[in-house]
Structure formats: structure tokens, C-alpha cells
Tab-separated table of C-alpha atoms and ligand atoms in Angstrom:
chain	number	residue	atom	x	y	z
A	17	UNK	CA	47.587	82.227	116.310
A	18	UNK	CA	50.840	81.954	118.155
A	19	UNK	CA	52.513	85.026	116.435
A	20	UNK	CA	55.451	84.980	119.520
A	21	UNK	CA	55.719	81.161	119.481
A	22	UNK	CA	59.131	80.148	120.155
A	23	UNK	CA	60.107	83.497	121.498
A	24	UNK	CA	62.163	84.233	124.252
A	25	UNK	CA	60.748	87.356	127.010
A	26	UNK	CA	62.386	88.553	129.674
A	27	UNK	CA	59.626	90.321	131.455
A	28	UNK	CA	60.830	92.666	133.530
A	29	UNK	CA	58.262	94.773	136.500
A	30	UNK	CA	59.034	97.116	138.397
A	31	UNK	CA	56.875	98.859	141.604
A	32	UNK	CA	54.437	100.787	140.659
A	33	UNK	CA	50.555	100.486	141.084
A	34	UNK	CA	50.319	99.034	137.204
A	35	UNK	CA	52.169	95.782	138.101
A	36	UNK	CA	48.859	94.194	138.410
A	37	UNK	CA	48.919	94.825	134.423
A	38	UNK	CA	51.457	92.839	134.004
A	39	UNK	CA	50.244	89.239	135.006
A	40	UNK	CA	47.745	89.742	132.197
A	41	UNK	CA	50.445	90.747	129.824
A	42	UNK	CA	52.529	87.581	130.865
A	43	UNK	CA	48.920	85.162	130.152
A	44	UNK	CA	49.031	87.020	126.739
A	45	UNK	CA	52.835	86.544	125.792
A	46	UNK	CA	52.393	82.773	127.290
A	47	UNK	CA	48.764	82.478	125.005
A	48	UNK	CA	50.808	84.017	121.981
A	49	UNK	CA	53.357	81.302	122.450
A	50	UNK	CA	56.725	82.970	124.296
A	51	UNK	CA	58.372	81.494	127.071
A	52	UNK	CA	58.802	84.041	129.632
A	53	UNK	CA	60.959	84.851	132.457
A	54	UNK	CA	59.786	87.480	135.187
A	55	UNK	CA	62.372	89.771	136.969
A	56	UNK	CA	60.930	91.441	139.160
A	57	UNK	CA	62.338	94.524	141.587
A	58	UNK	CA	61.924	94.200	145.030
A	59	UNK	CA	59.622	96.968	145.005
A	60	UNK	CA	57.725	95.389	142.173
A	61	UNK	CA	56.983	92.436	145.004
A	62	UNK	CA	55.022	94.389	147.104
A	63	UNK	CA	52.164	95.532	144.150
A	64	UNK	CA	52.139	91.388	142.868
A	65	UNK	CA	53.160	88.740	144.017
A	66	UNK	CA	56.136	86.274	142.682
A	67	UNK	CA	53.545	83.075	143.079
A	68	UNK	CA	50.577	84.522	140.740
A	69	UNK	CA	53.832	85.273	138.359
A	70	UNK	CA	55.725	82.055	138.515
A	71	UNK	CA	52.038	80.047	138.334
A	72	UNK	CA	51.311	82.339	134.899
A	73	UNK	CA	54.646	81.795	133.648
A	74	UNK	CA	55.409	78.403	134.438
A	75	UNK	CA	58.889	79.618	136.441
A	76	UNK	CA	60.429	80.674	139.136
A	77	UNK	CA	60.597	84.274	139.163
A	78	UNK	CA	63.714	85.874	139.672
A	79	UNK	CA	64.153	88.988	141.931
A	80	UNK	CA	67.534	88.679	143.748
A	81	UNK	CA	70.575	88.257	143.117
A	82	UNK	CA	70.551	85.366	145.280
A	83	UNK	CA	67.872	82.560	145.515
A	84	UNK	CA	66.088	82.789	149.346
A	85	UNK	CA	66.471	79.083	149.754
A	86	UNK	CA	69.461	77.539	148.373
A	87	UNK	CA	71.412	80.704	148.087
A	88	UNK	CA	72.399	79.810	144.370
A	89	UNK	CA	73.653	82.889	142.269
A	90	UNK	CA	71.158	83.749	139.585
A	91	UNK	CA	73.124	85.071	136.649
A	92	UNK	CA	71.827	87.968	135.115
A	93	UNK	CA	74.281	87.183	132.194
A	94	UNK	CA	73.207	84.177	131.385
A	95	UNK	CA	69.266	86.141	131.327
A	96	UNK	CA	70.622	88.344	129.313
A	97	UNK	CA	71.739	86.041	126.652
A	98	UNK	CA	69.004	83.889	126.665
A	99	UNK	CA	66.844	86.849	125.901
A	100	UNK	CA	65.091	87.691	122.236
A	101	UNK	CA	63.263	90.423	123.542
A	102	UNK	CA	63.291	92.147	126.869
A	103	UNK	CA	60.142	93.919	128.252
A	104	UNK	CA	59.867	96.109	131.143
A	105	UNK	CA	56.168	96.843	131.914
A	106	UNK	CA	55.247	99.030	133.727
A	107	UNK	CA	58.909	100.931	133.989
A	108	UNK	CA	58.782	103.364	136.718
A	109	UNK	CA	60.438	106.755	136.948
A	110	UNK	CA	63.433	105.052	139.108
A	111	UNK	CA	63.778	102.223	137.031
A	112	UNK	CA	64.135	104.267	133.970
A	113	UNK	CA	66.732	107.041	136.049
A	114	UNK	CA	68.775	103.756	136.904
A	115	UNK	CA	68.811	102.647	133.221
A	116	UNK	CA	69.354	105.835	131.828
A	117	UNK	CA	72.473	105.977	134.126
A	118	UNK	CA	73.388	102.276	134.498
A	119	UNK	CA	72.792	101.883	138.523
A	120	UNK	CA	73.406	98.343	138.837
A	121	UNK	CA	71.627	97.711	141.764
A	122	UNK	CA	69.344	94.929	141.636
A	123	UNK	CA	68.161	91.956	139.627
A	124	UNK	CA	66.415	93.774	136.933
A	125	UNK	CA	68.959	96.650	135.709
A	126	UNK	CA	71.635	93.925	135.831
A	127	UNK	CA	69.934	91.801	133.483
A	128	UNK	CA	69.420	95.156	131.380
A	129	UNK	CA	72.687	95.715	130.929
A	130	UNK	CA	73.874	92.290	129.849
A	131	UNK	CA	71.175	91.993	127.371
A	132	UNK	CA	72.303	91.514	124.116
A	133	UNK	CA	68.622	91.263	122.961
A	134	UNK	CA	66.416	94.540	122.009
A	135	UNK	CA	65.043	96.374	125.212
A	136	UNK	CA	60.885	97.768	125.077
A	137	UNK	CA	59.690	99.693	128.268
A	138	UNK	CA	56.144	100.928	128.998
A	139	UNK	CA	56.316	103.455	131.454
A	140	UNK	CA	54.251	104.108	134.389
A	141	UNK	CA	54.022	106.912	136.589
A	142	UNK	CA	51.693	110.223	137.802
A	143	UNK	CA	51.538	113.046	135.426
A	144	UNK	CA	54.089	115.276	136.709
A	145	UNK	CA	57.199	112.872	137.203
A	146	UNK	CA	56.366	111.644	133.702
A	147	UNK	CA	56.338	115.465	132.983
A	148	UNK	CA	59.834	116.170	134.903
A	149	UNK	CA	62.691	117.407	132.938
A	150	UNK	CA	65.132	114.397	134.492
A	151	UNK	CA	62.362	111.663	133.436
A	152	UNK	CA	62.010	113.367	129.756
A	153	UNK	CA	65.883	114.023	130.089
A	154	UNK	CA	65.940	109.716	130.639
A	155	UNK	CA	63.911	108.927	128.099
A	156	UNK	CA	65.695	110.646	125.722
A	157	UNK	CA	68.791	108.790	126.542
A	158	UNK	CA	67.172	106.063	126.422
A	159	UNK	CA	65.902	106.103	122.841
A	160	UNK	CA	69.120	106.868	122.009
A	161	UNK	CA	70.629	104.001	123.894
A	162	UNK	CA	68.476	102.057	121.413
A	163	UNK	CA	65.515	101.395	123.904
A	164	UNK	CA	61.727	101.254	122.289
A	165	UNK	CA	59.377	103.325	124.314
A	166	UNK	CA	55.931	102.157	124.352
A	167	UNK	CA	54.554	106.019	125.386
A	168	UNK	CA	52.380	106.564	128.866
A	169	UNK	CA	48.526	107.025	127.669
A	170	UNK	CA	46.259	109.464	129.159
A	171	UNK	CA	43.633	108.643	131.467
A	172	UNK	CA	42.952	108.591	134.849
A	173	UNK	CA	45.859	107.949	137.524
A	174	UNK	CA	46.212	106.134	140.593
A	175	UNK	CA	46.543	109.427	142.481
A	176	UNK	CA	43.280	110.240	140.855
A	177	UNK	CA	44.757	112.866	138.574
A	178	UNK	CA	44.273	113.015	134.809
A	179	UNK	CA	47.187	113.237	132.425
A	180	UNK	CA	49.835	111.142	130.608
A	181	UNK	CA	50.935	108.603	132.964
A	182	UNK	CA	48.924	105.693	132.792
A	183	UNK	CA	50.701	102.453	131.417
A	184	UNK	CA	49.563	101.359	128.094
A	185	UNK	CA	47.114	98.800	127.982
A	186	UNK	CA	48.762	94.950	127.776
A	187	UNK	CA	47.387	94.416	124.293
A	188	UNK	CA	48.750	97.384	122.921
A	189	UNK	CA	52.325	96.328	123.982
A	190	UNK	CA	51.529	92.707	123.134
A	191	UNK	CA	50.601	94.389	119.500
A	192	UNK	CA	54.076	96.649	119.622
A	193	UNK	CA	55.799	92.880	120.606
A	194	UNK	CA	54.441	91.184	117.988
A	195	UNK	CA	55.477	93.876	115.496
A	196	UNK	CA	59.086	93.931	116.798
A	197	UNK	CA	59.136	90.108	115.893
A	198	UNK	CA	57.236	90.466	112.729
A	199	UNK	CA	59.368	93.061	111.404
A	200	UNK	CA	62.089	92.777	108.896
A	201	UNK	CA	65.175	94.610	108.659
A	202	UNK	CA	64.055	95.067	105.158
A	203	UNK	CA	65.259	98.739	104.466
A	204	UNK	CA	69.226	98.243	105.842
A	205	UNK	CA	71.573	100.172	103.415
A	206	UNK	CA	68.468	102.885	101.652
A	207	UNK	CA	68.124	106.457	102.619
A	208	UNK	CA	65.206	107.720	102.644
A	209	UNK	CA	64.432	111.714	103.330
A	210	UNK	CA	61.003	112.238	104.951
A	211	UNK	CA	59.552	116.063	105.002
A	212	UNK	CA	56.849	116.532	108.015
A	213	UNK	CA	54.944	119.028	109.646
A	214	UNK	CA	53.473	122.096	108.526
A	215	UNK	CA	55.343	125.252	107.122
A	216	UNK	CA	55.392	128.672	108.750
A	217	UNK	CA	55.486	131.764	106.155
A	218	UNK	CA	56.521	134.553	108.278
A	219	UNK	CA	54.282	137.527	108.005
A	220	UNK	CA	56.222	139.698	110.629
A	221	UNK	CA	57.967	138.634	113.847
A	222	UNK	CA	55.064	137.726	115.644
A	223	UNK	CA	52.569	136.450	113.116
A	224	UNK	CA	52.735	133.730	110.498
A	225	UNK	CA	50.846	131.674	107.404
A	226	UNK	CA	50.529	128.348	108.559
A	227	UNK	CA	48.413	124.744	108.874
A	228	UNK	CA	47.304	122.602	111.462
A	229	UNK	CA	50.295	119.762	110.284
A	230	UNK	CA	51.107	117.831	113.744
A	231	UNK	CA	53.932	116.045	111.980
A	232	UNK	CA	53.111	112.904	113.132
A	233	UNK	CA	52.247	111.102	110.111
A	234	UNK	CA	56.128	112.133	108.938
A	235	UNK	CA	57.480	111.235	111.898
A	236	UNK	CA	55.355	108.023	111.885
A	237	UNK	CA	56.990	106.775	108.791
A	238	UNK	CA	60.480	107.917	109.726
A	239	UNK	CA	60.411	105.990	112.942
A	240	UNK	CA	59.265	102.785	110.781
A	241	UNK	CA	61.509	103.266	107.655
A	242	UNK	CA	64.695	103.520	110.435
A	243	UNK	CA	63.150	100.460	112.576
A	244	UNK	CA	63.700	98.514	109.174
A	245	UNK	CA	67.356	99.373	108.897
A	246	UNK	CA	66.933	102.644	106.890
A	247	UNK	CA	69.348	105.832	107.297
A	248	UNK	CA	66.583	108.028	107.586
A	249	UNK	CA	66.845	112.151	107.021
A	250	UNK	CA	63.903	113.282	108.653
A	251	UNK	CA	63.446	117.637	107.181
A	252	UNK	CA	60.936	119.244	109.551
A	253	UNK	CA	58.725	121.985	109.563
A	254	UNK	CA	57.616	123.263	114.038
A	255	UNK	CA	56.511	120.218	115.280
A	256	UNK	CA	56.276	119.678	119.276
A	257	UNK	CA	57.816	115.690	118.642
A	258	UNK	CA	60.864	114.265	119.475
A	259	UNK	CA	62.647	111.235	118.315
A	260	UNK	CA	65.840	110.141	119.225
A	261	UNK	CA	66.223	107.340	117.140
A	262	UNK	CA	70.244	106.611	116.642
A	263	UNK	CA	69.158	106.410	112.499
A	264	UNK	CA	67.518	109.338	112.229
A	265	UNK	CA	69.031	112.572	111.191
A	266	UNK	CA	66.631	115.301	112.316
A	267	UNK	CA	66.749	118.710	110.185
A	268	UNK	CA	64.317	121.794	112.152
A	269	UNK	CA	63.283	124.292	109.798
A	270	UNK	CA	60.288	126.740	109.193
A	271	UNK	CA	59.626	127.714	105.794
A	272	UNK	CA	58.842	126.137	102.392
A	273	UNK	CA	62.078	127.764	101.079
A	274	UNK	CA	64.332	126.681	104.052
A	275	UNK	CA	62.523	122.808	103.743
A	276	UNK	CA	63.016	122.477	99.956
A	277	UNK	CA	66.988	123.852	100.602
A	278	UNK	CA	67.390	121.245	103.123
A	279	UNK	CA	65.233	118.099	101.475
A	280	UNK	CA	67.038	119.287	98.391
A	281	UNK	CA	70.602	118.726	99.882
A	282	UNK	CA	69.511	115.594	101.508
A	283	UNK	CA	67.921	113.938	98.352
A	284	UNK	CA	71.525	113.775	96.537
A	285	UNK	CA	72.468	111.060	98.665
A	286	UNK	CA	69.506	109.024	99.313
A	287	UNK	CA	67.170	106.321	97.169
A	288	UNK	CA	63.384	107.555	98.027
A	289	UNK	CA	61.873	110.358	99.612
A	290	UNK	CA	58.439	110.783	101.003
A	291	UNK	CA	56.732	113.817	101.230
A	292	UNK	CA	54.451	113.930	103.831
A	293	UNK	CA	54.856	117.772	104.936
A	294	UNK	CA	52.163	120.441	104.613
A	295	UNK	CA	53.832	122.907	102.423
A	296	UNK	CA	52.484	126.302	102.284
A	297	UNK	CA	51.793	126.922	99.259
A	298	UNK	CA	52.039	131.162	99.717
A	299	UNK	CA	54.081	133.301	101.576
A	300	UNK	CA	53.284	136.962	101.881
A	301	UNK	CA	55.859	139.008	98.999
A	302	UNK	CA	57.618	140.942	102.215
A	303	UNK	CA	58.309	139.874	106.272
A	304	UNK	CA	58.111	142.896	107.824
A	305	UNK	CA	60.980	143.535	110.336
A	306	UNK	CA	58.700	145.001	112.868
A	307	UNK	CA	55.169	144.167	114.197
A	308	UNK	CA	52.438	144.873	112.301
A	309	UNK	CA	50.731	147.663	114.035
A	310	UNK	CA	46.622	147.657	114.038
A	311	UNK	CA	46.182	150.491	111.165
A	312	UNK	CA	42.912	152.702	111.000
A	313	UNK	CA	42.032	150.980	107.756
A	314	UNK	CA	39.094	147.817	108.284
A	315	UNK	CA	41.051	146.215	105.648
A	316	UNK	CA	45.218	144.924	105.774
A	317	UNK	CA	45.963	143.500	101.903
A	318	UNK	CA	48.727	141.175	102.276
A	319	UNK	CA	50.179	140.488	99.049
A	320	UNK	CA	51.499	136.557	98.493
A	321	UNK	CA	53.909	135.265	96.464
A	322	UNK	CA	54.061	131.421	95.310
A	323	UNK	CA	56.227	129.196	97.066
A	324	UNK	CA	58.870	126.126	95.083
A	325	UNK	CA	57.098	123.074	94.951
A	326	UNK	CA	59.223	120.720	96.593
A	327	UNK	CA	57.547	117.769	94.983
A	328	UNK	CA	57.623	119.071	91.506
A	329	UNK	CA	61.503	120.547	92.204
A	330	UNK	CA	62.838	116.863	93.558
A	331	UNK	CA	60.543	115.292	90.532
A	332	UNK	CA	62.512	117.054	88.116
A	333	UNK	CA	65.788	115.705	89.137
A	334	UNK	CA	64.989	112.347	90.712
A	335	UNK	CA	66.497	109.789	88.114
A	336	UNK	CA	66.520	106.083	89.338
A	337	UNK	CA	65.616	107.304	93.043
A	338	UNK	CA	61.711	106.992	94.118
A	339	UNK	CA	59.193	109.811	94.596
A	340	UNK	CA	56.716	109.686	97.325
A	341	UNK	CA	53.865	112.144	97.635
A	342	UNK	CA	50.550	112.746	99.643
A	343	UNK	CA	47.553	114.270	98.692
A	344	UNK	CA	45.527	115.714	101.076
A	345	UNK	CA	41.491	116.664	99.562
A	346	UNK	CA	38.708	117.864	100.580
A	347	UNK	CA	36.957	117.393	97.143
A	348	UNK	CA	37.387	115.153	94.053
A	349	UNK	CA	40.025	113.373	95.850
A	350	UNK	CA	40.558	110.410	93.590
A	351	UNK	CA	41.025	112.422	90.335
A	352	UNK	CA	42.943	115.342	91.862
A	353	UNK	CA	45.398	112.959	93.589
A	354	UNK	CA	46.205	111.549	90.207
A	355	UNK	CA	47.017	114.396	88.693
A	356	UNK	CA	49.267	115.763	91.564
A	357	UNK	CA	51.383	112.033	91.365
A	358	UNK	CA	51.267	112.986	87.103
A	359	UNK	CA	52.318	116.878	87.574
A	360	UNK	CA	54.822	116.299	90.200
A	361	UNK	CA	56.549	113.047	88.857
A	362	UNK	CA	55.710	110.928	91.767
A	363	UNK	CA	56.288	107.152	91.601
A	364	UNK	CA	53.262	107.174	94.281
A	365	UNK	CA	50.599	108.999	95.916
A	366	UNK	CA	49.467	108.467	99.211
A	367	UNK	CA	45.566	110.284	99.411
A	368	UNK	CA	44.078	110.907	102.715
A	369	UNK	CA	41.258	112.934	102.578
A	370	UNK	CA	39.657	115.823	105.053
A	371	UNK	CA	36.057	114.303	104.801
A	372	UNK	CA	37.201	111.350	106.607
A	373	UNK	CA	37.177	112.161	110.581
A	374	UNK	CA	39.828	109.289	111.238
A	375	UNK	CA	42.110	110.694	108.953
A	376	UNK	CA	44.490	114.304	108.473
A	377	UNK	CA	45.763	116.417	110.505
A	378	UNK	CA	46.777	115.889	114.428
A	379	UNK	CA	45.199	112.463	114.234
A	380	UNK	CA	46.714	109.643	115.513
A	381	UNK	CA	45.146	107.212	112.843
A	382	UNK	CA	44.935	107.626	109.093
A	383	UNK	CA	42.752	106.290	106.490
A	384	UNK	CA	44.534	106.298	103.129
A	385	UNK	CA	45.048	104.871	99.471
A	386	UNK	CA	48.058	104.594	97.756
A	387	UNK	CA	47.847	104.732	94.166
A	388	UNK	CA	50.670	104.014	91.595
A	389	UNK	CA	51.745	105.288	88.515
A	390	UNK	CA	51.574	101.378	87.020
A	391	UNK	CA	47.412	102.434	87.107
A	392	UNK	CA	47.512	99.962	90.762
A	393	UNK	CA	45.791	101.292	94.340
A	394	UNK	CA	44.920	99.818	97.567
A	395	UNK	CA	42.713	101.460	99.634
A	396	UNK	CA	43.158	100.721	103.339
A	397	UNK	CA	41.105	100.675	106.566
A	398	UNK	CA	41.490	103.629	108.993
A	399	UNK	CA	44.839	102.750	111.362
A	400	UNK	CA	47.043	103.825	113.642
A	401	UNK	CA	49.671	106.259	111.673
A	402	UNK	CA	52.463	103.975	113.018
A	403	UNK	CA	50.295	101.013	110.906
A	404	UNK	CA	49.967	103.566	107.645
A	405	UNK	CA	53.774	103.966	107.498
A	406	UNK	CA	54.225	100.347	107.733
A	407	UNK	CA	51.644	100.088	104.830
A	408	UNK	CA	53.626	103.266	102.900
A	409	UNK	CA	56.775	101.663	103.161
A	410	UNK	CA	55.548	98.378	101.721
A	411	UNK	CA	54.295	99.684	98.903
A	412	UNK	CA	57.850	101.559	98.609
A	413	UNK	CA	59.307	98.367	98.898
A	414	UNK	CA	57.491	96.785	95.980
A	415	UNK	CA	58.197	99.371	93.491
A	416	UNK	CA	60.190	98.050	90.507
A	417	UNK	CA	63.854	99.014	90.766
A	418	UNK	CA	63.922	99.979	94.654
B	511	LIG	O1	51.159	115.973	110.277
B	511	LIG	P1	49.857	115.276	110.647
B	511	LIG	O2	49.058	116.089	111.637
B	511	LIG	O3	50.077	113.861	111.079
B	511	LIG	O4	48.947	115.231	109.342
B	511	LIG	C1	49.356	114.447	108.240
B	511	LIG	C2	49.046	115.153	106.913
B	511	LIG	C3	47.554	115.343	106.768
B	511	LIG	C4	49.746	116.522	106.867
B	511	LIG	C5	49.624	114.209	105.787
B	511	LIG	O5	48.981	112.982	105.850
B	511	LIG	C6	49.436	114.826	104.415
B	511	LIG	O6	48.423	114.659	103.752
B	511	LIG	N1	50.477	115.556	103.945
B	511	LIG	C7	50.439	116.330	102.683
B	511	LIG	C8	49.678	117.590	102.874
B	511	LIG	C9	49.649	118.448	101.617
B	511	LIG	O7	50.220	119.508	101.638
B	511	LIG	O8	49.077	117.916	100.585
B	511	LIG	P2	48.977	118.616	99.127
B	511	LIG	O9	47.943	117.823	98.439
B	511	LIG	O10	48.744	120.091	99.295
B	511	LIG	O11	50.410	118.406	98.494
B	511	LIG	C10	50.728	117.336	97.615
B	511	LIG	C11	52.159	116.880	97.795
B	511	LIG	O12	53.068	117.913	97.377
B	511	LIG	C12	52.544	116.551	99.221
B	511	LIG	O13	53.412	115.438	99.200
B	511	LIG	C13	53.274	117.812	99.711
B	511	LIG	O14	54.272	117.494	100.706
B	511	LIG	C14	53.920	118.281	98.427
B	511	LIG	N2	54.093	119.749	98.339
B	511	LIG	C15	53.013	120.585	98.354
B	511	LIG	C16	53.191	121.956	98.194
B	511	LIG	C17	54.508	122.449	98.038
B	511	LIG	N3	54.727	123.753	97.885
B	511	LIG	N4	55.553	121.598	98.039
B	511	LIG	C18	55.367	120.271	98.171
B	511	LIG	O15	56.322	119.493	98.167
């Protein structure tokens, strides 16, 4: 199917060793039906060359600002503007220093900063520049600056190093294209509050009550929900993600207490929350101030309290907005996440369960069903969390009155 047919790429590469990559992502943005124009650094020339480019694409290639032959000015405005989506894969460590900082000194960053169109980069680099505080320093202005990041993978690298580094594969950015197109700013003008992560229930200053929550299921859906227009108030328990995303307001906290004071405050002024957070449900009665010491007893009693339900608090005074949940089982999931939507007054439940090794905690996919209170579920296939929260927010979408 030609799911980019129509479309406009500007294909930017850069030089580094996973430019041969990109002629096969330029076959499959031609195959899916895009017209594409390659910019290509100077450096970018020496790892492929403009002819196997231009043949793929069916044009000229554009590197300089000014052609070899007929010294005719290519204008990087006019690239800009005739741009629906611009791509640079792979984006190396300079490339992404000079866009971060708006060095506007060739071809390629010129044509980046006359775009009008949204900007996607798949970097490309060894492990420890993509590790350097002035490339995650980039980044980071970057996502700000609006710029999708299509994250390094981990694998083998062409100095023959392991790590994160490697470029991501050409259909996995063809799939993040495709999505970009396919997606609809369907969730301008809600605010949503999303809870991730786990809780920490501090026992004393050095030891905690806690759960293996990654947070990236939460973060998953807040990245989505904002991609489709959303004002998104993302309440988190210690994750180690980032997101930078200009509609996301990011709250840090660490227990249940401080997460239900801050979801509480955000859920006055929004339409839906989701609740995808691993709330303790105990905290010991007392932190103690000072460490624990090792006593001469074999046993330490530890004597916990119940924490607020955040569900069942924000149920209680929801109104008109929508209610969320997740249900995480190990046992008699179906029937236990029913009664959790029921007890809690959730408008849906979102059950994932433990037996399923594609799904839970510190995963990157999920395998879930969503049931409704209208007596309706879907169960879905095991995915990618970024494809759950797209399925999540549908079905938020579709609820009556939203
Ligand atoms: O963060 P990841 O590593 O990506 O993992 C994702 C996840 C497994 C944490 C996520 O998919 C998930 O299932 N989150 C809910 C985990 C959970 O605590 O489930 P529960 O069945 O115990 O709670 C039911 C619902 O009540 C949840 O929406 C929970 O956020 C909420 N709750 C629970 C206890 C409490 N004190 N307050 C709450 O609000």
C-alpha cells in the first residue's frame, strides 16, 4: 500500500558509516509512494555516493550550495517549503551539535532551518559520543526545538563496540514516518494528566518500598496523547526517562502521597486522566531519620500503613471528566480488573497481565485489553508500548462525552 503516497521527504544524510542505510530507506519512502529529495553533507559523500542516490530517488541530489556544473544557486528555502516531512538519517553527533546551535554551514542545516515542515532525525554514532553530556545536552534541545528523535538502538558498532549507537533500522523509521503522516491532531485543546513509574515509600534514608515500574508505558502514552495536540501533565514517580516534549508538563515525585497531591492538583483543570503508575499500596507507619542499623534480633517488624488510592480519590470527584485505570494481575485477571474499573469509578480499564512475558514492567512492548464500563473490550496483540498508547488513547477518544 502506498501509505506516504503523495508525500513530500526531504531526506537529509549526513557522514557517518550508516549512510549506506539510507539508500534503502530512500527505495522504501519511493516504494511507499513519497517523492524524495536527498541533501546530503559533504561528508555524507564520501560513505555513498550522490549517483546510487539520485538513480533511487529519481533526482539530482543536492549537497552544495552551488551546483558543480552550471553554478546555479540551490535554494535551501525553497527545500524547505516544499517539504512535508524532513528526515535526517543517520544524524551524526556534528550534525545534531550544528542543529542544536544553528551553524549554518552547509546544504543540509540550511535547509533545516528554513523548514517549515516537521523535522525526524535518527542518530548515528559510537557509544560514548552518543553517551557525551554535549550530545545528550543537543538532543535535549532538540526535542524541545520540536524535533522527533527516532532513538540509537543497541547492537554492535562500527568501531566494534557494543552499546547504544547504532542507527535504527530503515523500516523502523519508515514505520515512525508513516505514523507521523497517519496521525491526527485529534487531542488539540484536552488535558490529560498521566501518572507513571513506580512509587518509593521511604523506609529510612537509605532504604525504600518500591516496584520494578520503568515508567515507560506512562511516558509512552504521554508522548502520544501530546503528539495529538494534547496539553499533557505527565506526574512521575523515579524514572531514569526524559522527555522534552514542548506539551508536556513533567511533575518528579516519590511517594504515593506526594503523586496523589500533585495528580490531584493537576486533575482540576484537565478532561481525562490515565493512571498508569505503580502505586505502592503500603508505606511503613514511620521513616526513620537515621539509618537503620543491623540489630541483634533475626527478625526487623516493619509496621505499614495503607496508602490513598489515587484512582478511587480522583473517581470520587471526577464529574464529566474521564477515568483511566490499569490493572496489572498475576491471577484472575479478567474478573479482578472489572472490579478495580467498578470500585474505583473508572470509565476504563486497561489489563496487562504478569503471566504474559511481552507484557509489564520494563518492557518495551505490552499486551493488553481494554475493557469498558458499557460491558465492551478489545483485546490486542502484544506491541510496542508507543503502539498500546496509540490504542489507549483511541479508545479514550471514543468514549461518549469526551
Ligand atoms: O512502567 P513500565 O515498566 O512500563 O510498566 C508498566 C506497568 C506494568 C506499570 C503498567 O502497564 C501498569 O500496569 N500500571 C498499573 C500498575 C498497578 O499498580 O496496577 P494495580 O492493579 O495495582 O492498580 C490499579 C489502578 O489503580 C492503576 O491504574 C493504578 O495506577 C491505580 N492505583 C493503585 C494503587 C494506589 N494506591 N493508587 C492508585 O491510583
Amino acid at each position: 500500500m502506498q501509505t506516504l503516497k503523495g508525500k513530500h521527504i526531504v531526506l537529509g544524510i549526513t557522514g557517518g558509516i550508516a549512510a549506506y542505510k539510507s539508500a534503502y530507506l530512500l527505495r522504501l519512502f519511493i516504494k511507499a509512494g513519497a517523492e524524495v529529495q536527498v541533501v546530503i553533507t559533504p561528508n555524507g559523500k564520501e560513505f555513498i555516493t550522490p549517483a546510487t542516490l539520485a538513480a533511487l530517488s529519481g533526482k539530482p541530489v543536492v549537497s552544495e550550495f552551488f551546483a558543480a556544473n552550471t553554478g546555479e544557486w540551490h535554494s535551501h528555502v525553497d527545500l524547505g517549503l516544499w517539504s512535508d516531512l524532513m528526515v535526517i538519517a543517520p544524524a551524526t553527533a556534528s550534525t545534531i551539535g550544528k542543529m542544536a546551535n544553528g551553524i549554518a554551514d552547509n546544504m543540509l542545516i540550511t535547509t533545516y532551518l528554513s523548514a517549515k515542515s516537521p523535522v525526524m532525525i535518527a542518530p548515528a554514532m559510537d557509544l560514548d559520543m552518543w553517551a557525551h553530556p554535549s550530545t545528550q545536552r543537543n538532543i535535549a534541545t532538540l526535542e524541545h526545538d520540536g524535533v522527533e528523535i527516532i532513538q540509537p538502538a543497541s547492537g554492535e558498532l562500527a568501531s566494534h563496540l557494543t552499546g547504544r549507537g547504532r542507527m535504527e533500522e530503515p523500516e523502523e523509521i519508515l514505520r515512525r514516518v508513516e505514523l507521523h503522516f497517519s496521525r491526527k491532531e485529534s487531542l488539540c485543546g484536552k488535558r490529560i494528566l498521566v501518572t507513571a513509574g513506580p512509587t518509593y515509600e521511604d523506609i529510612d534514608p537509605v532504604r525504600f518500598i518500591g516496584n520494578y515500574s520503568s515508567g515507560k508505558m506512562g511516558f509512552a502514552i504521554a508522548e502520544e496523547a501530546a503528539a495529538r495536540g494534547a496539553e499533557i501533565t505527565l506526574v512521575t514517580g523515579p524514572v531514569a526517562l526524559h522527555t522534552e516534549h514542548p506539551g508536556i508538563k513533567r511533575i518528579d515525585v516519590r511517594s504515593a502521597r506526594q503523586m496523589l497531591e500533585a495528580a490531584e492538583k493537576a486533575f482540576a483543570d484537565c478532561d481525562a486522566a490515565i493512571l498508569s503508575a505503580a502505586v505502592a499500596d503500603y508505606a511503613p507507619e514511620h521513616r526513620h531519620e537515621t539509618k537503620l542499623k543491623r540489630e541483634k534480633t533475626d527478625c526487623l517488624d516493619l509496621k505499614l500503613v495503607r496508602n490513598p488510592d489515587i484512582a478511587a480519590v480522583l473517581g470520587m470527584i471526577k464529574g464529566e471528566r474521564k477515568l483511566v485505570g490499569f490493572a496489572l494481575e498475576t491471577d484472575n485477571e479478567h474478573d479482578n480488573a472489572i472490579g478495580k474499573m467498578k470500585k474505583k469509578g473508572l470509565d476504563m480499564i486497561v489489563l496487562n497481565s504478569l503471566r504474559n512475558p511481552l507484557a509489564g514492567f520494563n518492557k518495551n512492548t505490552n499486551q493488553v485489553t481494554i475493557i469498558k464500563t458499557d460491558g465492551t473490550e478489545k483485546e490486542y496483540p502484544a506491541k510496542d508500548k508507543r503502539d498500546v498508547a496509540g490504542d489507549i488513547l483511541d479508545q479514550l477518544e471514543s468514549l461518549p462525552g469526551f
